[in-house]
Structures are given as C-alpha cells and as structure tokens.
Amino acid sequence: TETFVGHQVLRIIPGNDKELQKVQELQDLEELQLDFWLAPRGLGYPVDVRVPFPSLQPLKAHLEANGISYSIMIEDVQALVDHEQMEMFRSSR
Amino acid sequence: LPLSTSTFDYSSYHSLDEIYAFMDLLVAENPNLVSKLEIGHTTENRPIYVLKFSKGGTNRPAIWIDTGIHSREWVTQASGVWFAKKIVQDHENDSELASILDKMDIFLEIVTNPDGFAFTQTKNRMWRKTRSKQSGSVCVGVDPNRNWDAGFGGSGASKNPCSDTYHGPYANSEPEVKAIVDFVTNHGNIKAFISIHSYSQLLLYPYGYTTTPVPDQEELHEISEKAVAALSSLYGTKYKYGSIITTIYQASGGTIDWTYNQGIKYSFTFELRDTGRYGFLLPASQIVPTAQETWLALKVIMVHTRDHPY
C-alpha cells in the first residue's frame, strides 16, 4: 500500500504570467513526482499539488527562489488518510 | 451490512462492496421503481452497474448521471449513493421529480471506475485512472476522462502512460468508457448527460478540446447560471460555470464532449466542492451537504430537460 507520510499539499496562486509559467513548468519535472490535484489554469486560480517528502525542500526552495508564494494546504497527507480510514472503519462497525 | 437503505450511513465513505450491497438493497426495497443493469466488466473483471429509475414504458427519454469516473474523488461516489436514495425518497412527494419521472427515466452510475476505486481503498488512496496494463510501459492505467472519441489524442491529454492524464492507446480503449459508449449508443434516447467530478466548484459544459463554442452555448450557459444559483442557495457554496476550455483548460477526449457530439444537448460536468483545504480528502461530514446542494442543481438541469424536449 502506498503511504503518504510527510507528503504535503501546497497551494500556489500564480499572481502573474511569469509565475504561472514557472508553475506550469513544474508539471514537466517528472523526477519530483508531483501530483497536481488542481492543475495550473490561469491567474488567480489555486494550483494544488501533492509533494512527496523527498521533493518538499527542493520544490519550496525553487518556489522561494522564484518569488512564488505558496501555502501549505495539507501538512501531512497520511494523517488525513489515516483519519478517513478510521472513520470508515468506525462507520462500518 | 445495513439492514435497509434507511439505516445506511450516508455520512460516511464506503467500500466498493458496501456500495454494491446498497444498490441491491435499494432495488429490493423498490422493485417497481429501481432496477440494476450490468453494462460491462472492467479490466480486472469487476461488473459495471447502472441503476435505472423508471415508472415504466420502453426506451423513454432519459437522463444519465455518473459519479466516480476518477476514482480518488470519493465525495462523488458518496454523493451518487445519496442521489439514489433521494430519488426513491422523493419520487412521489417532490412534484418536480415526480413529473420528471412521469416522462423520463434516470440512469445513475455510482461507481464508474470500479477497479480504480477498489485500488484507492486497498493500495493507493490517490489513484485517479483505470487499472489497465499498458504494453511497453511499467505504468498502469488510463485517464478515463481523456479516452473518449472527441478530440482524442489532442492537446489537453498526455501520450505518456505514466501521466495522470494519459489518453490511452486509442479511443474507448478502456472497458469502463466503452461500456458507457455502447449503452448510450444502444439506448439512443438520452437527452441529458451529467458526469460528476471533484473538486473546485465548477459547472462545465462542452467543449474542452476546442475553442469553438458549441451551437447551444447560450442555452447551456443560461441553464448553468440557474443551476449554480440553486446550488448556492443552500449553503452559499460559490461555483463558477462556463465551457471547459474557457473555464479551466484544454482537455481532449473528454466525456461530455463526446456525449454532446452524439446529440445529447444537455451535457454537463460538475466539479464538486472543497470549500476548505482538504481537496480529495474531503471529510465525510461534508458528504451530505455536498450532495444536498448538488441535487438542487441537478434538478434544475433535469427540469429544463423535461420542459425542452428535442
């Protein structure tokens, strides 16, 4: 089973075309294993991306180096998945 | 398993088996209104079921609703379960719904991607695609919302089998897609087709593969405006609406582009809520409010379809 310990979901809201282009370029960096929950689609629209733990620092450094602000939408994906599983188990009980 | 659909927990996420058991219970409790059709089998040989809600007649004009084509979008399958119960509960006391069913049938496919859904429950919660094997690649699965014969293989889908938007080796390569294509083609009298995704609060109409506006753009835009107003009236959830390509991005091989091109004028896609910061991991406590608000929008579309035969 795939686990998501340490994975975070970052929310990026491109403020200008340059930032939008930088974010779009991230989609081609396969080595980062990014999972775009909301793909880039235009200025002012949130881009939500799940980032595996090993890629977190490199990606954050890249965003900060390019002056692209982001927020952490989900601190630890696995924690939410575990909670969801627990709720399902409780309900089926 | 629950004793009846009245004791079923609609405020919780459920496994594939539990949803299939719910469907059987609903049919058993309402044999004069609900039946279960098997429209095909998946790559991993799971049955693909559609619930039919009908007051009789043969091959009547119909409305199609599907949820869960992207397996990780759990709030959609859960909403589909709630819609099924709502139709049964209200088919007599809700005059609008009663009059829709007097003239039309409703088809509801709750788990449109069973293999992917089972995979999210056992191996990878974040799985989106089907589970078909790709020759020449270690990667698995095709994006079932890029596999339709409408602008297939164009911009807005990936040719890389490892991509989450991989369009597949050819149009309708996925049995989950082919099953619907065959059903819609054989039925021949479907007048509205609504495919439900999550998340980002959007109500979309064709096209996604081209910037060319659909001939019925004005009417679809008006319907969307009314539907979104009805949806927002319940909990204030803010939606945007428009054509796929102008509202989000170019997406080729999409479901409702194909259905529209088959002549199903009232073709729509929903992207349900996350009004917070949960994305695909929307808490189960939000299932019922999400389904309730979406139902109001669905009824606007269904009433319009009933009143505008074509």
Short mmCIF file of C-alpha atoms in Angstrom, two decimals:
data_model
loop_
_atom_site.label_atom_id
_atom_site.label_comp_id
_atom_site.label_asym_id
_atom_site.label_seq_id
_atom_site.Cartn_x
_atom_site.Cartn_y
_atom_site.Cartn_z
CA THR A 1 0.00 0.00 0.00
CA GLU A 2 1.18 3.47 -0.98
CA THR A 3 1.73 5.66 2.09
CA PHE A 4 1.92 9.44 2.15
CA VAL A 5 3.86 10.06 5.33
CA GLY A 6 5.43 13.51 5.15
CA HIS A 7 3.70 14.33 1.88
CA GLN A 8 2.29 17.83 1.86
CA VAL A 9 -0.19 19.54 -0.43
CA LEU A 10 0.93 23.03 -1.36
CA ARG A 11 -1.47 25.66 -2.64
CA ILE A 12 0.10 28.09 -5.11
CA ILE A 13 -1.83 31.02 -6.55
CA PRO A 14 0.10 32.41 -9.53
CA GLY A 15 -0.07 36.20 -9.41
CA ASN A 16 1.32 36.96 -12.85
CA ASP A 17 2.10 35.28 -16.16
CA LYS A 18 5.72 34.67 -15.21
CA GLU A 19 4.69 32.83 -12.06
CA LEU A 20 2.03 30.89 -13.97
CA GLN A 21 4.63 29.78 -16.49
CA LYS A 22 7.05 28.71 -13.75
CA VAL A 23 4.32 26.64 -12.11
CA GLN A 24 3.34 25.09 -15.44
CA GLU A 25 6.98 24.11 -15.98
CA LEU A 26 6.84 22.12 -12.74
CA GLN A 27 4.48 19.69 -14.48
CA ASP A 28 7.37 18.51 -16.65
CA LEU A 29 9.76 17.81 -13.77
CA GLU A 30 8.90 14.10 -13.51
CA GLU A 31 11.68 13.43 -11.01
CA LEU A 32 9.82 15.46 -8.39
CA GLN A 33 6.84 13.03 -8.64
CA LEU A 34 4.42 15.91 -8.18
CA ASP A 35 0.69 15.07 -8.14
CA PHE A 36 -1.32 18.05 -9.36
CA TRP A 37 -4.67 17.94 -7.62
CA LEU A 38 -5.65 21.22 -9.30
CA ALA A 39 -3.62 21.85 -12.42
CA PRO A 40 -2.49 25.33 -13.43
CA ARG A 41 -5.29 27.04 -15.32
CA GLY A 42 -4.98 30.77 -15.06
CA LEU A 43 -4.02 33.74 -12.97
CA GLY A 44 -5.69 33.86 -9.58
CA TYR A 45 -6.76 30.23 -9.68
CA PRO A 46 -5.27 27.95 -6.99
CA VAL A 47 -2.85 25.24 -8.06
CA ASP A 48 -2.89 22.41 -5.52
CA VAL A 49 -0.02 19.96 -5.71
CA ARG A 50 0.78 16.95 -3.54
CA VAL A 51 4.54 16.82 -2.95
CA PRO A 52 6.30 13.67 -1.79
CA PHE A 53 8.55 14.24 1.22
CA PRO A 54 11.87 13.97 -0.68
CA SER A 55 10.75 16.68 -3.09
CA LEU A 56 9.45 19.09 -0.48
CA GLN A 57 12.63 21.02 0.22
CA PRO A 58 13.81 21.27 -3.39
CA LEU A 59 10.40 22.45 -4.51
CA LYS A 60 9.99 25.00 -1.73
CA ALA A 61 13.48 26.32 -2.43
CA HIS A 62 12.63 26.57 -6.13
CA LEU A 63 9.39 28.45 -5.43
CA GLU A 64 11.04 30.82 -2.97
CA ALA A 65 13.97 31.43 -5.32
CA ASN A 66 11.45 32.49 -7.97
CA GLY A 67 9.47 34.61 -5.53
CA ILE A 68 6.39 32.42 -5.89
CA SER A 69 4.38 32.40 -2.68
CA TYR A 70 2.62 29.26 -1.54
CA SER A 71 0.74 27.98 1.47
CA ILE A 72 0.63 24.54 2.99
CA MET A 73 -2.88 23.23 2.38
CA ILE A 74 -2.32 19.82 3.98
CA GLU A 75 0.55 19.41 6.46
CA ASP A 76 0.65 15.60 6.33
CA VAL A 77 -1.45 13.72 3.78
CA GLN A 78 -1.07 10.42 5.58
CA ALA A 79 -2.63 11.84 8.74
CA LEU A 80 -5.80 12.72 6.79
CA VAL A 81 -5.83 9.35 5.03
CA ASP A 82 -5.50 7.58 8.39
CA HIS A 83 -8.34 9.64 9.83
CA GLU A 84 -10.53 8.84 6.85
CA GLN A 85 -9.80 5.13 7.19
CA MET A 86 -10.59 5.23 10.91
CA GLU A 87 -13.91 6.95 10.24
CA MET A 88 -14.82 4.37 7.60
CA PHE A 89 -13.96 1.55 9.97
CA ARG A 90 -16.00 3.09 12.75
CA SER A 91 -18.97 3.58 10.46
CA SER A 92 -18.91 0.05 9.11
CA ARG A 93 -18.66 -1.24 12.69
CA LEU B 1 -24.22 -4.90 6.08
CA PRO B 2 -27.04 -2.44 6.81
CA LEU B 3 -30.50 -3.91 7.22
CA SER B 4 -32.02 -1.36 4.88
CA THR B 5 -31.16 1.77 2.95
CA SER B 6 -32.73 3.68 5.81
CA THR B 7 -30.03 2.54 8.20
CA PHE B 8 -27.23 3.04 5.67
CA ASP B 9 -24.74 5.68 6.82
CA TYR B 10 -24.76 8.38 4.11
CA SER B 11 -22.34 10.49 6.12
CA SER B 12 -19.51 8.07 5.71
CA TYR B 13 -17.33 6.81 2.89
CA HIS B 14 -17.91 3.19 1.91
CA SER B 15 -16.08 0.36 0.20
CA LEU B 16 -16.98 -0.89 -3.26
CA ASP B 17 -18.67 -3.95 -1.78
CA GLU B 18 -20.74 -1.81 0.60
CA ILE B 19 -21.89 0.43 -2.26
CA TYR B 20 -22.80 -2.58 -4.40
CA ALA B 21 -24.71 -4.05 -1.45
CA PHE B 22 -26.50 -0.72 -1.00
CA MET B 23 -27.56 -0.83 -4.65
CA ASP B 24 -29.01 -4.33 -4.23
CA LEU B 25 -30.87 -3.23 -1.10
CA LEU B 26 -32.33 -0.20 -2.91
CA VAL B 27 -33.54 -2.39 -5.77
CA ALA B 28 -35.01 -4.97 -3.39
CA GLU B 29 -36.87 -2.27 -1.46
CA ASN B 30 -38.23 -0.56 -4.57
CA PRO B 31 -38.80 -3.17 -7.28
CA ASN B 32 -41.38 -1.02 -9.07
CA LEU B 33 -39.06 1.95 -9.49
CA VAL B 34 -35.43 0.82 -9.36
CA SER B 35 -33.56 -1.84 -11.33
CA LYS B 36 -29.87 -2.62 -11.65
CA LEU B 37 -28.30 -3.04 -15.06
CA GLU B 38 -24.88 -4.54 -15.72
CA ILE B 39 -23.40 -2.64 -18.66
CA GLY B 40 -20.00 -4.31 -18.82
CA HIS B 41 -16.91 -5.51 -17.00
CA THR B 42 -13.74 -3.68 -16.07
CA THR B 43 -10.13 -4.57 -16.91
CA GLU B 44 -9.96 -6.52 -13.65
CA ASN B 45 -13.31 -8.14 -14.49
CA ARG B 46 -15.45 -6.30 -11.98
CA PRO B 47 -19.07 -5.78 -13.03
CA ILE B 48 -20.09 -2.22 -14.01
CA TYR B 49 -23.55 -1.41 -12.65
CA VAL B 50 -26.04 1.31 -13.51
CA LEU B 51 -29.20 1.98 -11.52
CA LYS B 52 -32.30 2.66 -13.60
CA PHE B 53 -35.16 4.67 -12.10
CA SER B 54 -38.30 4.26 -14.20
CA LYS B 55 -42.06 4.37 -13.83
CA GLY B 56 -42.48 2.15 -16.85
CA GLY B 57 -42.64 2.47 -20.61
CA THR B 58 -39.96 1.40 -23.03
CA ASN B 59 -36.91 3.38 -24.14
CA ARG B 60 -38.27 6.63 -22.78
CA PRO B 61 -36.25 9.85 -22.98
CA ALA B 62 -33.65 9.60 -20.25
CA ILE B 63 -31.20 11.47 -18.05
CA TRP B 64 -27.77 9.98 -17.30
CA ILE B 65 -25.76 10.83 -14.18
CA ASP B 66 -22.40 9.29 -13.39
CA THR B 67 -20.02 9.68 -10.44
CA GLY B 68 -16.58 8.35 -9.64
CA ILE B 69 -15.01 8.19 -13.08
CA HIS B 70 -11.86 9.50 -11.37
CA SER B 71 -11.60 7.03 -8.53
CA ARG B 72 -9.95 9.23 -5.88
CA GLU B 73 -12.79 11.75 -6.00
CA TRP B 74 -14.60 9.94 -3.20
CA VAL B 75 -17.17 12.61 -2.45
CA THR B 76 -18.67 11.95 -5.90
CA GLN B 77 -19.41 8.24 -5.43
CA ALA B 78 -20.72 9.05 -1.93
CA SER B 79 -22.96 11.74 -3.42
CA GLY B 80 -24.16 9.25 -6.02
CA VAL B 81 -25.30 6.93 -3.23
CA TRP B 82 -27.17 9.83 -1.66
CA PHE B 83 -28.78 10.79 -5.00
CA ALA B 84 -30.04 7.22 -5.42
CA LYS B 85 -31.76 7.26 -2.05
CA LYS B 86 -33.09 10.79 -2.67
CA ILE B 87 -34.77 9.75 -5.91
CA VAL B 88 -36.50 6.87 -4.14
CA GLN B 89 -37.46 9.00 -1.13
CA ASP B 90 -38.84 11.89 -3.16
CA HIS B 91 -40.20 10.31 -6.33
CA GLU B 92 -43.76 10.80 -5.11
CA ASN B 93 -43.70 13.76 -2.71
CA ASP B 94 -41.46 16.03 -4.81
CA SER B 95 -43.73 17.26 -7.61
CA GLU B 96 -40.81 18.30 -9.83
CA LEU B 97 -39.10 14.93 -9.51
CA ALA B 98 -42.39 13.09 -9.87
CA SER B 99 -43.13 14.94 -13.11
CA ILE B 100 -39.64 14.26 -14.44
CA LEU B 101 -40.13 10.54 -13.80
CA ASP B 102 -43.60 10.67 -15.36
CA LYS B 103 -41.92 11.46 -18.65
CA MET B 104 -38.32 10.30 -18.36
CA ASP B 105 -36.08 7.61 -16.93
CA ILE B 106 -32.99 8.36 -14.85
CA PHE B 107 -29.81 6.28 -15.13
CA LEU B 108 -27.28 6.62 -12.32
CA GLU B 109 -23.83 5.04 -12.48
CA ILE B 110 -22.40 5.45 -8.98
CA VAL B 111 -19.04 3.69 -9.37
CA THR B 112 -17.91 4.43 -12.91
CA ASN B 113 -14.35 3.25 -12.31
CA PRO B 114 -14.63 0.21 -10.01
CA ASP B 115 -11.05 -1.02 -10.43
CA GLY B 116 -9.62 2.39 -9.63
CA PHE B 117 -11.99 2.80 -6.68
CA ALA B 118 -11.02 -0.56 -5.21
CA PHE B 119 -7.38 0.41 -5.69
CA THR B 120 -7.88 3.64 -3.74
CA GLN B 121 -9.26 1.57 -0.87
CA THR B 122 -6.51 -1.00 -0.81
CA LYS B 123 -3.30 0.25 -2.39
CA ASN B 124 -3.22 3.93 -3.23
CA ARG B 125 -5.78 6.46 -2.00
CA MET B 126 -4.59 8.95 -4.59
CA TRP B 127 -5.25 6.74 -7.64
CA ARG B 128 -7.24 8.50 -10.39
CA LYS B 129 -7.11 6.37 -13.52
CA THR B 130 -8.30 2.93 -14.61
CA ARG B 131 -6.11 -0.10 -13.92
CA SER B 132 -5.44 -1.27 -17.46
CA LYS B 133 -1.95 -2.52 -18.30
CA GLN B 134 -0.05 -0.62 -20.96
CA SER B 135 2.15 -2.66 -23.31
CA GLY B 136 5.68 -1.36 -23.37
CA SER B 137 5.31 0.56 -20.12
CA VAL B 138 5.62 -0.28 -16.44
CA CYS B 139 2.96 2.29 -15.75
CA VAL B 140 -0.68 1.36 -15.31
CA GLY B 141 -3.96 2.98 -16.15
CA VAL B 142 -5.60 5.45 -18.47
CA ASP B 143 -7.38 8.68 -17.58
CA PRO B 144 -10.99 7.70 -18.33
CA ASN B 145 -11.84 11.34 -18.92
CA ARG B 146 -9.37 11.62 -21.81
CA ASN B 147 -10.26 8.32 -23.52
CA TRP B 148 -13.43 9.34 -25.36
CA ASP B 149 -13.67 9.78 -29.13
CA ALA B 150 -13.90 13.55 -29.07
CA GLY B 151 -10.69 15.32 -29.99
CA PHE B 152 -8.99 12.13 -28.78
CA GLY B 153 -5.21 12.40 -28.51
CA GLY B 154 -5.22 16.16 -28.99
CA SER B 155 -3.74 18.82 -26.74
CA GLY B 156 -5.01 18.59 -23.19
CA ALA B 157 -4.11 14.94 -22.66
CA SER B 158 -0.82 13.11 -22.33
CA LYS B 159 0.62 10.36 -24.52
CA ASN B 160 2.81 9.26 -21.61
CA PRO B 161 1.35 6.11 -19.95
CA CYS B 162 2.85 7.27 -16.64
CA SER B 163 0.93 10.54 -16.70
CA ASP B 164 -2.29 11.00 -14.76
CA THR B 165 -3.88 12.40 -17.93
CA TYR B 166 -2.74 9.60 -20.25
CA HIS B 167 -5.33 9.28 -23.00
CA GLY B 168 -4.79 5.58 -23.65
CA PRO B 169 -3.67 3.67 -26.76
CA TYR B 170 -6.87 4.50 -28.67
CA ALA B 171 -10.33 6.00 -28.08
CA ASN B 172 -12.62 3.79 -25.96
CA SER B 173 -9.68 1.50 -25.11
CA GLU B 174 -10.94 1.42 -21.54
CA PRO B 175 -13.82 -1.03 -20.91
CA GLU B 176 -15.24 1.42 -18.38
CA VAL B 177 -15.58 4.00 -21.16
CA LYS B 178 -16.64 1.56 -23.90
CA ALA B 179 -19.43 0.25 -21.65
CA ILE B 180 -20.99 3.71 -21.44
CA VAL B 181 -20.43 4.43 -25.13
CA ASP B 182 -22.24 1.22 -26.05
CA PHE B 183 -25.04 1.84 -23.55
CA VAL B 184 -25.65 5.41 -24.73
CA THR B 185 -25.47 4.40 -28.40
CA ASN B 186 -27.82 1.44 -27.97
CA HIS B 187 -30.28 3.38 -25.85
CA GLY B 188 -30.38 6.22 -28.36
CA ASN B 189 -32.79 8.39 -26.37
CA ILE B 190 -30.68 10.00 -23.67
CA LYS B 191 -31.38 13.73 -23.50
CA ALA B 192 -29.11 14.87 -20.68
CA PHE B 193 -25.71 13.54 -19.61
CA ILE B 194 -24.12 14.73 -16.36
CA SER B 195 -20.69 13.49 -15.29
CA ILE B 196 -19.68 14.39 -11.73
CA HIS B 197 -16.10 15.02 -10.60
CA SER B 198 -14.43 16.83 -7.71
CA TYR B 199 -13.05 19.27 -6.76
CA SER B 200 -13.10 23.04 -7.40
CA GLN B 201 -16.76 24.09 -7.56
CA LEU B 202 -17.37 24.31 -11.27
CA LEU B 203 -20.30 23.56 -13.57
CA LEU B 204 -18.95 22.99 -17.05
CA TYR B 205 -20.35 22.35 -20.50
CA PRO B 206 -18.62 21.43 -23.79
CA TYR B 207 -16.17 21.87 -25.40
CA GLY B 208 -12.91 21.05 -23.76
CA TYR B 209 -10.94 20.01 -26.84
CA THR B 210 -11.58 23.09 -28.97
CA THR B 211 -12.22 26.79 -28.50
CA THR B 212 -15.09 26.57 -30.97
CA PRO B 213 -18.25 27.36 -28.99
CA VAL B 214 -20.96 24.71 -29.09
CA PRO B 215 -24.05 25.72 -31.10
CA ASP B 216 -26.14 25.57 -27.91
CA GLN B 217 -23.69 27.59 -25.83
CA GLU B 218 -26.18 30.30 -24.92
CA GLU B 219 -28.80 27.86 -23.64
CA LEU B 220 -26.23 25.77 -21.73
CA HIS B 221 -24.84 28.93 -20.15
CA GLU B 222 -28.31 30.01 -19.02
CA ILE B 223 -29.05 26.60 -17.56
CA SER B 224 -25.69 26.66 -15.75
CA GLU B 225 -26.44 30.05 -14.26
CA LYS B 226 -29.78 28.85 -12.87
CA ALA B 227 -28.30 25.57 -11.64
CA VAL B 228 -25.42 27.29 -9.85
CA ALA B 229 -27.83 29.77 -8.26
CA ALA B 230 -29.92 26.89 -6.93
CA LEU B 231 -26.83 25.11 -5.63
CA SER B 232 -25.50 28.19 -3.86
CA SER B 233 -28.88 28.95 -2.28
CA LEU B 234 -28.48 26.10 0.21
CA TYR B 235 -25.11 26.69 1.84
CA GLY B 236 -23.68 29.59 -0.12
CA THR B 237 -21.11 27.41 -1.92
CA LYS B 238 -19.61 29.51 -4.67
CA TYR B 239 -19.42 27.95 -8.14
CA LYS B 240 -18.08 29.19 -11.44
CA TYR B 241 -19.53 27.99 -14.73
CA GLY B 242 -18.74 28.00 -18.42
CA SER B 243 -17.26 25.85 -21.15
CA ILE B 244 -14.45 23.52 -20.16
CA ILE B 245 -11.80 25.18 -22.29
CA THR B 246 -12.60 28.73 -21.25
CA THR B 247 -13.16 27.97 -17.57
CA ILE B 248 -10.31 25.62 -16.75
CA TYR B 249 -8.03 24.45 -19.56
CA GLN B 250 -7.92 22.45 -22.74
CA ALA B 251 -8.83 18.81 -22.16
CA SER B 252 -9.19 16.42 -25.08
CA GLY B 253 -11.01 13.09 -25.20
CA GLY B 254 -13.46 14.19 -22.51
CA THR B 255 -16.75 12.53 -21.66
CA ILE B 256 -19.22 15.32 -22.27
CA ASP B 257 -17.56 16.47 -25.49
CA TRP B 258 -18.36 13.02 -26.85
CA THR B 259 -21.89 12.94 -25.48
CA TYR B 260 -22.61 16.40 -26.86
CA ASN B 261 -21.30 15.33 -30.27
CA GLN B 262 -23.68 12.35 -30.10
CA GLY B 263 -26.53 14.87 -30.00
CA ILE B 264 -27.07 14.89 -26.22
CA LYS B 265 -27.53 18.64 -25.96
CA TYR B 266 -27.70 18.90 -22.16
CA SER B 267 -24.20 17.63 -21.39
CA PHE B 268 -22.58 18.90 -18.20
CA THR B 269 -19.69 18.16 -15.86
CA PHE B 270 -19.68 19.12 -12.19
CA GLU B 271 -16.56 19.67 -10.10
CA LEU B 272 -17.95 19.38 -6.56
CA ARG B 273 -16.74 21.25 -3.54
CA ASP B 274 -13.85 21.56 -1.45
CA THR B 275 -14.59 24.96 0.03
CA GLY B 276 -11.83 24.42 2.56
CA ARG B 277 -8.37 22.90 2.29
CA TYR B 278 -8.93 19.18 2.01
CA GLY B 279 -9.00 18.59 -1.74
CA PHE B 280 -9.71 14.94 -2.49
CA LEU B 281 -9.60 14.14 1.24
CA LEU B 282 -12.86 15.98 1.93
CA PRO B 283 -14.10 14.96 5.39
CA ALA B 284 -17.05 12.54 5.39
CA SER B 285 -19.04 15.09 7.39
CA GLN B 286 -19.28 17.14 4.19
CA ILE B 287 -20.74 14.35 2.04
CA VAL B 288 -24.40 15.06 2.78
CA PRO B 289 -24.25 18.86 2.47
CA THR B 290 -22.31 18.45 -0.78
CA ALA B 291 -24.87 16.01 -2.15
CA GLN B 292 -27.79 18.17 -0.99
CA GLU B 293 -26.56 21.32 -2.74
CA THR B 294 -25.60 19.41 -5.88
CA TRP B 295 -29.04 17.81 -6.02
CA LEU B 296 -30.65 21.25 -6.32
CA ALA B 297 -28.51 21.98 -9.37
CA LEU B 298 -29.20 18.56 -10.87
CA LYS B 299 -32.93 19.18 -10.56
CA VAL B 300 -32.63 22.47 -12.45
CA ILE B 301 -30.95 20.62 -15.32
CA MET B 302 -33.45 17.75 -15.21
CA VAL B 303 -36.48 20.06 -15.13
CA HIS B 304 -35.11 22.04 -18.07
CA THR B 305 -34.56 18.79 -19.97
CA ARG B 306 -38.12 17.67 -19.21
CA ASP B 307 -39.56 21.01 -20.40
CA HIS B 308 -37.46 21.26 -23.55
CA PRO B 309 -37.88 18.01 -25.44
CA TYR B 310 -35.83 17.74 -28.64
#
